[in-house]
Every structure is written in C-alpha cells, then in structure tokens.
C-alpha cells in the first residue's frame, strides 16, 4: 500500500501537480495509530522532553514494587539468618554474563573508534545554548530550543560544530570496590572514590577486570543476618582469588590485544571513500551489540537513576552524595530520588531529527510533524552509508513524504 502511495506522490509531482490529495498524507496517521499491533518492530518517535519539575516514569509499576517489598519483608521475618543463594546478590558472579560483559566492553571501544572516524566525514551540528544535535551540513530550523534567552530568538537554535560527546552520552557513576559489603558511597567519600562511565562499571561488576578499578571477587556466598551482610570468607582464600584474577587478566589482555590487531588490520586502508560504508556498518553493529548486551546484564545487575536528574549509580543501592540540583532537591537535602534505570539512562541515545537529504535545504518548523527521529549514532551511520535498521525504520518515518512549504495548508 505504501509503495503505491509513494508512487502516486512522485507521479503527481512529475506532472507538475502542486496540490497533493489529502488522503495520501493521511496514510501516515493511520499507520502511526494502528501499526503498533500489527508490526512488533514499530516504534513511534520519542515524546518531547519532560518538564524539569516532572519525575521520570517508573519502568516497573508502583503496585508491583510495593508487592515485592512486602514479600521481601515477610521473608526476612520468617528467616532472619539465611544464606543468599542467587547471584549477584550473594556476592558471586553470574557465569553466563561474564562473556557478555567482555563483549559489551569491547563493543564500546569499537563504537568510540568508529565514531571518531565517522565524525570527520559526516558533519555534526550542536546548538550553542541547549543540548539539541543535528547531523547534516546545515542545521534545521525547527524551533525547539530551551536554552537561555530562547524566547528572544523565537526558540530557534544557534548552531556550531559538534563532536563524539554529542552523538552518544555515557553518564558517570562511582566505582564500588565491594558491591555487596559496602554498596553505598557516603557524602564524605565523594572525593576519594573514583568515577567512571556507568557502562564500564556495569561490565566490571559483571566480570571485567581492570587494573585501575580493583573489585573484590568472592568464592563463597554471603549470609544475611538481621538486616546485615556477613562474610565468612578467610584472608587466604582472598589471596588465592587475587592470583586467579591475575591469571584471568593476562588471558583477557591477550584476547583484547588479538581483537585490537584484527581491528587495525581491517581498518588499515588507503581509500577512505570505499571503506566509509563498511566502517559505518561495523560501527552500527557494535552499537547494537553494546545495547543488547547491556540489557541482558541489567536484568541481573541493578542500575539506579535519579528520578529528576541524569545521575546514575550501578549497584544494589544508590549513593548518599548530596549533589542533586534538580527540582525539589531542597526537600531531599540534595539527595537523589533513586529509582530503577532503563537503557536510555545508562547510554544516552540523544535522539535527532532524520534528514532526508543531508546536503539539501534545512528542515522546516512548519513540517516537523512529518519528520522522523532516530538515535544520533544510527543517523550518523545511515548518512555514512549503512543500511537503515528495521528497529528504527518506522521511527525515522521513511514511509512519509513531507509536503512542500506551500502545501502545508492543503494537507489535513
């Protein structure tokens, strides 16, 4: 049906007809309303940014959270002293997620290396006053600026050159040396505890070993006694663990060095134009690999985010550092309102408007209802030559032909 509609529009424009029938443009609205049930891959464009005073929606319904809390409270009263059997709550690693954590860590490195080369070939524009990003040779004219003095500019953006940090955003969190023994960082410890990207901290807690961020690994599960975690592991066993960890580090280093050599061999070529599409395809693959692996790990390892600000903490509990400056922080004395995090909180996708023709005229504010969106990484790779992923084809609204500026009044 949609191929027929596109053919009719192109045929009418070739004949010089400037007024396209309204029913042709109405197909987008019927598709956006009924496509979610028929097509499981259908995803509409993300909603506008929430107000600063509004709280983030809960991924899990509040009634289910209350039910879980009551069940845990009853289990503690019935058995005050018990050994925790499920990993990673008992301090042990989840064996099937160790390899996934290494894959996510390597995919993140490949993604950053690919983006560093794609940003030289594809121009990136960023607003000077807000966080809006646009990937094209000319910035769009859509009035969505929320920066300072945006009312004097009629909410128009002031564009400047952007970089990798504008394409994908990795929020930082505190590193936990022992996620079970001491899962919370106090306010007085904020200057002594290291901070690192939350996706890296998630991989470390799931099994990745990094020298700069040591982490305690246990061989025996911990016990729960009267609301406290008790560990009966001896010091000798900890020394044996360290020796095993050093051996594992050497194996992982060899594996990483081999993968880096293969990447360097694949990327070493003289002709950049021929390898641009291949590079964009590999970068997009590493993006999906990182996202899918992080979702698997988040099913077992808890990740928390503040309900009002973008702060993230990987671990069973949120930290106690009083650094929140979002709405209603006075009533919380600067403490964060912790809740369950989603993949968008862990890896900021930074949705951008999809440009039909990156070298053509800028997007118009009057036609923004016909434009689609996509994560900045996907938009960058697609403009560099990668095929459009099926997961984002509906979000990018590729089945919509926007009318001209003088046809806006003729479209329903």
XYZ file of C-alpha atoms in Angstrom:
412
model
C 0.000 0.000 0.000
C 2.728 2.437 0.993
C 4.750 1.749 -2.167
C 1.650 2.626 -4.186
C 1.211 5.848 -2.211
C 4.823 6.847 -2.770
C 4.479 6.122 -6.492
C 1.332 8.250 -6.693
C 3.039 11.175 -4.969
C 6.118 11.011 -7.189
C 3.944 10.642 -10.299
C 1.803 13.652 -9.358
C 4.862 15.792 -8.676
C 6.373 14.828 -12.043
C 3.198 16.002 -13.722
C 3.599 19.370 -12.033
C 0.682 18.976 -9.625
C 1.408 21.123 -6.574
C -1.650 20.135 -4.506
C -1.372 16.547 -3.365
C -4.641 14.908 -2.239
C -5.152 14.893 1.489
C -5.828 11.164 1.719
C -2.270 10.382 0.611
C -0.698 12.254 3.518
C -3.304 10.815 5.867
C -1.789 7.350 5.401
C 0.942 8.329 7.828
C -1.554 8.940 10.597
C -3.351 5.640 10.086
C -0.018 3.852 10.038
C 1.191 5.544 13.210
C -2.019 4.722 15.054
C -2.507 1.118 14.042
C 0.996 -0.071 13.283
C 1.885 -0.949 16.865
C -0.389 -4.013 16.966
C 0.387 -5.393 13.524
C 4.121 -4.781 13.389
C 6.115 -5.750 16.517
C 9.085 -3.686 15.272
C 7.015 -0.499 15.099
C 8.291 2.295 17.352
C 6.944 5.829 17.201
C 9.128 8.899 17.619
C 10.045 9.657 21.244
C 7.927 12.110 23.172
C 9.159 15.651 23.782
C 11.420 16.288 26.739
C 9.617 16.252 30.065
C 9.465 19.288 32.281
C 12.187 19.747 34.863
C 9.629 19.528 37.670
C 8.256 16.181 36.448
C 9.658 12.872 37.620
C 10.819 10.152 35.283
C 8.265 7.383 34.732
C 8.818 4.156 36.643
C 9.839 1.222 34.388
C 8.114 -1.161 36.824
C 4.622 -0.233 38.099
C 4.500 1.059 41.668
C 1.999 -1.607 42.736
C 4.402 -4.351 41.696
C 7.273 -2.677 43.558
C 5.182 -2.475 46.747
C 4.227 -6.130 46.377
C 7.882 -7.154 46.033
C 8.890 -5.094 49.071
C 6.211 -6.735 51.199
C 7.291 -10.203 50.082
C 10.938 -9.458 50.915
C 9.945 -8.115 54.348
C 7.957 -11.248 55.150
C 10.838 -13.458 54.019
C 13.239 -11.589 56.325
C 10.913 -12.002 59.312
C 10.388 -15.700 58.614
C 14.102 -16.415 58.203
C 16.320 -13.734 59.784
C 19.531 -15.738 59.233
C 19.912 -17.253 55.779
C 22.485 -17.743 53.062
C 21.837 -15.800 49.879
C 21.739 -18.273 47.002
C 21.003 -16.116 43.990
C 23.826 -14.322 42.206
C 24.811 -11.499 42.137
C 23.021 -10.661 45.423
C 25.237 -13.196 47.244
C 28.472 -11.570 46.034
C 29.259 -14.093 43.293
C 29.386 -13.513 39.565
C 26.765 -14.748 37.139
C 28.776 -17.204 34.978
C 26.750 -16.774 31.785
C 27.125 -12.972 31.887
C 30.921 -12.795 32.219
C 31.474 -13.279 28.499
C 28.639 -10.857 27.735
C 30.333 -8.201 29.882
C 33.582 -8.572 27.912
C 31.665 -8.293 24.652
C 29.932 -5.106 25.803
C 33.228 -3.583 26.914
C 34.893 -4.386 23.589
C 31.852 -3.173 21.616
C 32.019 0.176 23.423
C 35.660 0.574 22.405
C 34.869 -0.288 18.781
C 31.957 2.145 18.813
C 34.102 5.038 20.017
C 36.842 4.254 17.491
C 34.312 4.124 14.669
C 32.606 7.353 15.711
C 35.938 9.170 15.890
C 36.446 8.435 12.180
C 32.855 8.985 11.060
C 32.691 12.428 12.644
C 35.460 13.550 10.265
C 33.406 12.540 7.229
C 29.866 13.471 8.355
C 29.260 16.966 9.807
C 27.636 17.263 13.248
C 25.863 20.395 14.439
C 25.096 21.252 18.052
C 23.102 24.125 19.483
C 25.123 26.671 21.388
C 22.521 27.142 24.137
C 20.860 23.698 24.544
C 21.604 20.002 24.007
C 19.949 19.759 20.568
C 22.040 17.954 17.928
C 21.547 17.731 14.174
C 23.518 15.629 11.696
C 23.635 17.416 8.357
C 25.620 20.079 6.534
C 23.119 22.751 7.643
C 21.265 22.958 10.966
C 17.489 22.601 10.982
C 15.023 25.448 11.519
C 12.715 23.638 13.943
C 12.008 25.866 16.945
C 12.683 23.612 19.896
C 15.455 25.486 21.724
C 15.009 25.614 25.505
C 18.283 27.336 26.354
C 18.767 30.732 27.989
C 17.038 33.661 26.270
C 15.368 31.314 23.793
C 12.241 33.499 23.876
C 14.127 36.387 22.273
C 15.164 34.049 19.420
C 11.671 32.517 18.996
C 13.160 29.178 20.182
C 15.470 28.936 17.159
C 18.803 27.193 17.538
C 22.255 28.717 17.116
C 24.377 26.011 15.526
C 28.040 25.255 15.973
C 30.294 22.265 15.289
C 29.772 19.146 17.442
C 31.782 16.070 18.366
C 31.551 12.479 19.602
C 30.273 13.501 23.040
C 27.224 14.996 21.304
C 26.429 11.784 19.413
C 26.364 9.390 22.377
C 26.414 10.192 26.089
C 27.855 7.888 28.767
C 26.939 9.179 32.262
C 29.489 8.682 35.039
C 28.992 6.921 38.373
C 31.014 5.997 41.456
C 33.117 2.845 41.405
C 32.255 0.223 44.016
C 35.135 -1.877 45.349
C 32.685 -4.228 47.077
C 29.149 -4.057 45.715
C 27.771 -6.347 48.467
C 29.840 -5.479 51.551
C 29.689 -1.691 51.124
C 27.217 -0.859 48.362
C 26.799 2.864 49.130
C 29.208 5.783 48.863
C 28.851 8.396 51.595
C 28.908 12.144 51.103
C 32.301 12.473 52.811
C 33.816 9.873 50.465
C 32.935 11.598 47.206
C 36.458 12.978 46.704
C 38.174 9.635 47.466
C 36.072 7.341 45.280
C 36.835 7.176 41.570
C 34.213 7.905 38.942
C 33.940 6.198 35.580
C 31.333 5.656 32.837
C 28.379 3.687 34.169
C 28.501 1.197 31.281
C 32.125 0.381 32.208
C 31.200 -0.010 35.887
C 28.416 -2.392 34.868
C 30.896 -4.505 32.902
C 33.339 -4.516 35.848
C 30.693 -5.722 38.278
C 29.665 -8.405 35.773
C 33.189 -9.820 35.431
C 35.565 -7.498 33.541
C 38.893 -6.927 35.317
C 40.604 -3.532 35.056
C 43.754 -2.601 36.973
C 42.707 0.982 37.549
C 39.417 -0.126 39.145
C 40.034 -3.083 41.510
C 36.998 -5.047 42.619
C 36.590 -7.726 45.252
C 35.575 -11.143 43.928
C 34.161 -13.812 46.233
C 34.190 -17.592 46.006
C 31.566 -18.248 48.704
C 28.107 -16.717 49.049
C 27.446 -14.259 51.854
C 24.896 -14.586 54.657
C 22.012 -12.354 55.647
C 21.733 -11.858 59.437
C 19.275 -9.406 60.991
C 19.420 -6.992 58.095
C 23.212 -7.123 57.650
C 25.527 -8.846 55.209
C 28.021 -11.221 56.922
C 31.005 -12.624 55.040
C 32.858 -15.739 56.341
C 35.498 -15.816 53.633
C 39.050 -16.007 55.025
C 42.036 -13.912 54.002
C 43.905 -16.891 52.496
C 41.079 -17.515 50.139
C 41.174 -13.853 49.137
C 44.885 -14.174 48.287
C 44.157 -17.216 46.146
C 41.434 -15.232 44.435
C 43.886 -12.458 43.584
C 46.277 -14.940 41.987
C 43.459 -16.368 39.890
C 42.362 -12.869 38.948
C 45.876 -12.037 37.738
C 45.878 -15.126 35.521
C 42.479 -14.187 34.152
C 43.700 -10.643 33.474
C 46.581 -11.953 31.376
C 44.190 -14.106 29.348
C 41.831 -11.196 28.804
C 44.727 -8.952 27.803
C 45.830 -11.447 25.180
C 42.277 -11.676 23.895
C 41.925 -7.900 23.757
C 45.276 -7.464 22.007
C 44.301 -10.023 19.379
C 40.977 -8.284 18.776
C 42.713 -4.908 18.508
C 45.176 -6.294 15.954
C 42.297 -7.642 13.876
C 40.555 -4.261 14.062
C 43.698 -2.428 12.977
C 44.143 -4.792 10.038
C 40.527 -4.310 8.986
C 40.693 -0.537 9.286
C 44.097 -0.052 7.614
C 43.215 1.043 4.094
C 44.219 3.946 1.882
C 40.887 4.678 0.205
C 38.559 6.237 2.797
C 35.569 6.531 0.471
C 35.425 2.801 -0.207
C 35.643 1.870 3.486
C 33.242 4.544 4.765
C 30.131 2.410 4.273
C 31.847 -0.630 5.756
C 33.047 1.397 8.726
C 29.558 2.760 9.342
C 28.097 -0.748 9.146
C 30.619 -2.110 11.686
C 30.031 0.867 13.971
C 26.279 0.299 13.860
C 26.800 -3.384 14.649
C 28.920 -2.527 17.689
C 26.165 -0.134 18.834
C 23.523 -2.866 18.719
C 25.893 -5.355 20.344
C 26.564 -2.963 23.211
C 22.869 -2.158 23.691
C 21.688 -5.792 23.601
C 24.453 -6.959 25.944
C 23.802 -4.144 28.428
C 20.110 -5.075 28.527
C 20.998 -8.680 29.393
C 23.295 -7.606 32.201
C 20.756 -5.135 33.596
C 18.292 -7.979 34.112
C 20.575 -9.352 36.846
C 22.694 -6.398 37.976
C 20.672 -3.466 39.253
C 21.230 0.025 37.870
C 19.617 3.029 39.549
C 18.997 6.564 38.340
C 17.716 9.750 39.915
C 14.083 10.491 39.164
C 14.794 14.163 38.440
C 18.401 14.403 37.151
C 20.591 12.216 34.875
C 22.730 10.823 37.743
C 23.262 7.029 37.526
C 24.664 4.507 40.006
C 25.420 0.851 39.254
C 24.807 -1.327 42.288
C 22.090 -2.574 44.643
C 21.703 0.876 46.273
C 22.227 4.479 45.270
C 24.981 6.615 46.771
C 24.440 9.202 49.525
C 26.321 12.086 47.933
C 24.232 15.240 48.165
C 24.777 16.543 44.647
C 21.286 16.695 43.152
C 20.299 20.143 41.908
C 17.096 19.196 40.135
C 13.527 20.024 41.081
C 12.530 19.575 44.740
C 16.106 18.875 45.850
C 15.651 21.170 48.867
C 13.134 18.776 50.399
C 15.615 15.908 49.932
C 18.621 17.917 51.249
C 20.356 17.415 47.906
C 19.903 13.617 47.945
C 18.889 11.830 44.780
C 15.471 10.220 44.348
C 16.676 6.786 43.270
C 14.594 4.519 41.074
C 15.101 1.737 38.548
C 17.066 2.816 35.469
C 16.440 1.997 31.821
C 18.874 1.507 28.967
C 18.383 5.144 27.922
C 19.576 6.257 31.372
C 22.691 4.091 31.103
C 23.500 5.027 27.491
C 22.105 8.353 26.326
C 20.927 7.834 22.708
C 20.347 11.568 22.072
C 17.524 11.399 19.507
C 17.920 13.683 16.478
C 15.695 14.625 13.548
C 16.148 12.443 10.473
C 17.372 14.423 7.468
C 16.061 13.136 4.123
C 18.790 14.941 2.208
C 21.821 15.951 4.335
C 23.062 18.195 1.504
C 19.630 19.705 0.803
C 17.695 22.574 2.389
C 17.214 22.590 6.184
C 14.212 21.058 7.907
C 11.311 23.485 8.301
C 9.419 24.129 11.516
C 6.001 24.004 9.812
C 6.623 20.426 8.624
C 8.036 18.934 11.826
C 5.008 16.630 12.218
C 6.153 14.780 9.063
C 9.776 14.334 10.138
C 11.069 11.300 11.987
C 13.727 10.805 14.621
C 16.479 8.319 15.387
C 19.386 7.961 17.830
C 22.311 10.118 16.778
C 24.518 7.044 16.310
C 22.014 5.447 13.933
C 21.507 8.682 11.988
C 25.265 9.197 11.663
C 25.895 5.648 10.426
C 22.957 5.770 7.980
C 24.221 9.005 6.439
C 27.679 7.452 6.162
C 26.341 4.545 4.093
C 24.970 1.919 6.497
C 21.533 0.403 5.754
C 18.591 1.591 7.814
C 17.917 -0.843 10.720
C 14.463 -2.392 10.857
C 14.120 -1.315 14.503
C 14.247 2.374 13.571
C 12.691 2.467 10.100
C 9.262 3.379 11.479
C 10.707 5.890 13.954
C 12.545 7.618 11.106
C 9.227 7.741 9.152
C 10.704 6.571 5.900
C 7.201 5.846 4.554
C 6.260 9.540 4.792
C 6.763 12.061 2.008
C 6.651 15.547 3.565
C 4.817 18.183 1.525
C 6.385 21.398 0.325
C 6.141 24.593 2.363
C 3.383 25.999 0.155
C 1.348 22.770 0.523
C 1.007 22.815 4.309
C -2.435 24.409 4.251
C -3.701 21.800 1.762
C -2.789 18.803 3.941
C -5.136 17.521 6.628
